[in-house]
Short mmCIF file of C-alpha atoms in Angstrom, two decimals:
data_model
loop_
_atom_site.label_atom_id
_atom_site.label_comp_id
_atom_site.label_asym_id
_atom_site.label_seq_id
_atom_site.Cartn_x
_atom_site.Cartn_y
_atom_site.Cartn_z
CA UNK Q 1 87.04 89.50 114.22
CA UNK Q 2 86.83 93.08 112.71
CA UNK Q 3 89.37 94.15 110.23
CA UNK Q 4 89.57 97.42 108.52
CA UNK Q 5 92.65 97.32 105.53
CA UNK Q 6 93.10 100.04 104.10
CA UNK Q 7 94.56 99.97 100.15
CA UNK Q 8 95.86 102.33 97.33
CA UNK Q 9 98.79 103.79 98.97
CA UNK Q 10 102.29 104.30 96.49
CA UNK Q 11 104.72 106.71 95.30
CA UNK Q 12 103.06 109.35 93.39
CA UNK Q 13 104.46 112.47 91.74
CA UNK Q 14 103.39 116.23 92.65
CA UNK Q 15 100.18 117.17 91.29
CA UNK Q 16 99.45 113.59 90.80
CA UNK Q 17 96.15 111.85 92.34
CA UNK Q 18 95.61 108.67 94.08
CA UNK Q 19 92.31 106.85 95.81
CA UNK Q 20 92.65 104.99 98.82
CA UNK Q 21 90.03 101.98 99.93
CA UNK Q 22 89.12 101.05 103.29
CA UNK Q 23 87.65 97.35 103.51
CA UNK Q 24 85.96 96.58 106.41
CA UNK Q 25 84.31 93.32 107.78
CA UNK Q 26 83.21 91.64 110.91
CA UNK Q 27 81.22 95.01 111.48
CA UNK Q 28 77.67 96.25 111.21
CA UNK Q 29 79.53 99.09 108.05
CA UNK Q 30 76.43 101.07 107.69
CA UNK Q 31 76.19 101.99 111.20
CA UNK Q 32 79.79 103.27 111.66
CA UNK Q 33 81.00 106.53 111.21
CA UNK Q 34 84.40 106.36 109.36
CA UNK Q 35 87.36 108.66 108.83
CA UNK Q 36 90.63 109.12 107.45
CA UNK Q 37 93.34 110.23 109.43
CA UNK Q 38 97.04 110.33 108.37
CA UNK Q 39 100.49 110.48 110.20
CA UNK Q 40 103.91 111.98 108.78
CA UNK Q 41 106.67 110.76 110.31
CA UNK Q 42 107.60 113.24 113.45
CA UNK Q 43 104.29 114.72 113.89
CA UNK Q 44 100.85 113.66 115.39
CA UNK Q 45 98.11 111.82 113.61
CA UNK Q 46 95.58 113.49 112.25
CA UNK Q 47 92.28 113.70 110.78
CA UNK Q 48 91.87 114.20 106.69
CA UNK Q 49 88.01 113.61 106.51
CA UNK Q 50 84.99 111.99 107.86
CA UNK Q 51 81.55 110.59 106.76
CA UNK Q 52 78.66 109.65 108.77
CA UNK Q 53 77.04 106.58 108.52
CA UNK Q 54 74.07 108.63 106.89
CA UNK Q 55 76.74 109.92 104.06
CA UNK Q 56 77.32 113.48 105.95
CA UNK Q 57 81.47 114.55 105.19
CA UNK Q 58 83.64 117.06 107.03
CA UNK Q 59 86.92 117.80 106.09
CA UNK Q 60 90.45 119.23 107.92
CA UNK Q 61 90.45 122.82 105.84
CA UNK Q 62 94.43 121.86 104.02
CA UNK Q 63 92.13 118.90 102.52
CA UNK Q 64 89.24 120.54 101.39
CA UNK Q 65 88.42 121.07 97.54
CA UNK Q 66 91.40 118.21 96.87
CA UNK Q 67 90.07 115.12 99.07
CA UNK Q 68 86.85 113.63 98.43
CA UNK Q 69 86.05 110.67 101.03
CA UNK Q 70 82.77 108.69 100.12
CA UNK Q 71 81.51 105.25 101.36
CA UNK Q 72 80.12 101.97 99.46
CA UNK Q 73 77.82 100.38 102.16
CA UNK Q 74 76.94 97.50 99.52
CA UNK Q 75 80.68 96.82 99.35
CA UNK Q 76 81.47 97.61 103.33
CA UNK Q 77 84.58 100.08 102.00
CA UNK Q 78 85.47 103.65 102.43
CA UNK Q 79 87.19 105.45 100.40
CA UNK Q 80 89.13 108.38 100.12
CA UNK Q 81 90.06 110.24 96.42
CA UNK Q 82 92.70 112.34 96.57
CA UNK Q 83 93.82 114.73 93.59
CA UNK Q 84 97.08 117.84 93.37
CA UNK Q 85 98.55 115.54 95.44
CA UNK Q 86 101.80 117.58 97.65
CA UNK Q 87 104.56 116.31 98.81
CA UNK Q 88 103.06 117.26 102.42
CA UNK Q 89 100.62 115.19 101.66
CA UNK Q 90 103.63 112.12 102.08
CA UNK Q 91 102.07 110.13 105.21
CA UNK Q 92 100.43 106.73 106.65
CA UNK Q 93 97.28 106.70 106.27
CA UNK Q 94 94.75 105.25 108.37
CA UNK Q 95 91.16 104.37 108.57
CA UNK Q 96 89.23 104.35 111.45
CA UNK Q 97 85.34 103.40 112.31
CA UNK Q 98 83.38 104.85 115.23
CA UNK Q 99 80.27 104.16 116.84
CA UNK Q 100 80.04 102.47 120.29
CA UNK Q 101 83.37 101.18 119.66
CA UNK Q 102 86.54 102.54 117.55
CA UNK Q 103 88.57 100.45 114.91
CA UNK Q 104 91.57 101.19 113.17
CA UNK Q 105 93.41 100.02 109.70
CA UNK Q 106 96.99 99.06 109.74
CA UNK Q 107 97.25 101.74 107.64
CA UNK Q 108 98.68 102.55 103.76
CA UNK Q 109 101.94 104.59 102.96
CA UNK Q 110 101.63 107.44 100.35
CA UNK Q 111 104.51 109.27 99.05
CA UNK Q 112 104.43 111.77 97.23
CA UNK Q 113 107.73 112.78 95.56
CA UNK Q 114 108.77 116.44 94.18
#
């Protein structure tokens, strides 16, 4: 059974940072592409960052220089730092592997508060 469960979500304050984990099992991890996308309530999901299975990143532009995603293929996890947090930045975050066949997380919450 494949799980992806995504941690590190919580009420932070403007400016503030957090880092988000993606554990993942029941997978072949090193062979998946995996991403971060996020959803506000009201508006459509959408992609924060991704990182190939052979450690290649892109980034949605309002993300870049402030997210950092990175993967642990010893520890099957993704991960996604995120510093000057804003409180458009408030959303569910989700993780997602690709390859021949797409997973997602349940998702984490992150608020961040004014």
């Amino acid at each position: 059974q494949v799980q992806l469960v995504e941690s590190g979500g919580g009420l932070v304050q403007a400016g503030g940072s957090l880092r988000l984990s993606c554990a993942a099992s029941g997978i072949r991890f090193s062979i998946y592409d995996m991403a971060w996308y996020r959803q506000a309530p009201g508006k459509q999901r959408e992609l924060v960052a991704g990182i190939s299975s052979g450690g290649r990143t892109n980034y949605a532009d309002s993300m870049k220089g402030r997210f950092t995603i990175s993967r642990d293929n010893t520890k099957n996890t993704v991960y996604l730092q995120m510093i000057s947090l804003k409180p458009d930045d408030t959303a569910s975050y989700y993780c997602k592997a690709f390859g021949l066949t797409t997973y997602w997380g349940q998702g984490t919450q992150v608020t961040v508060s004014s």
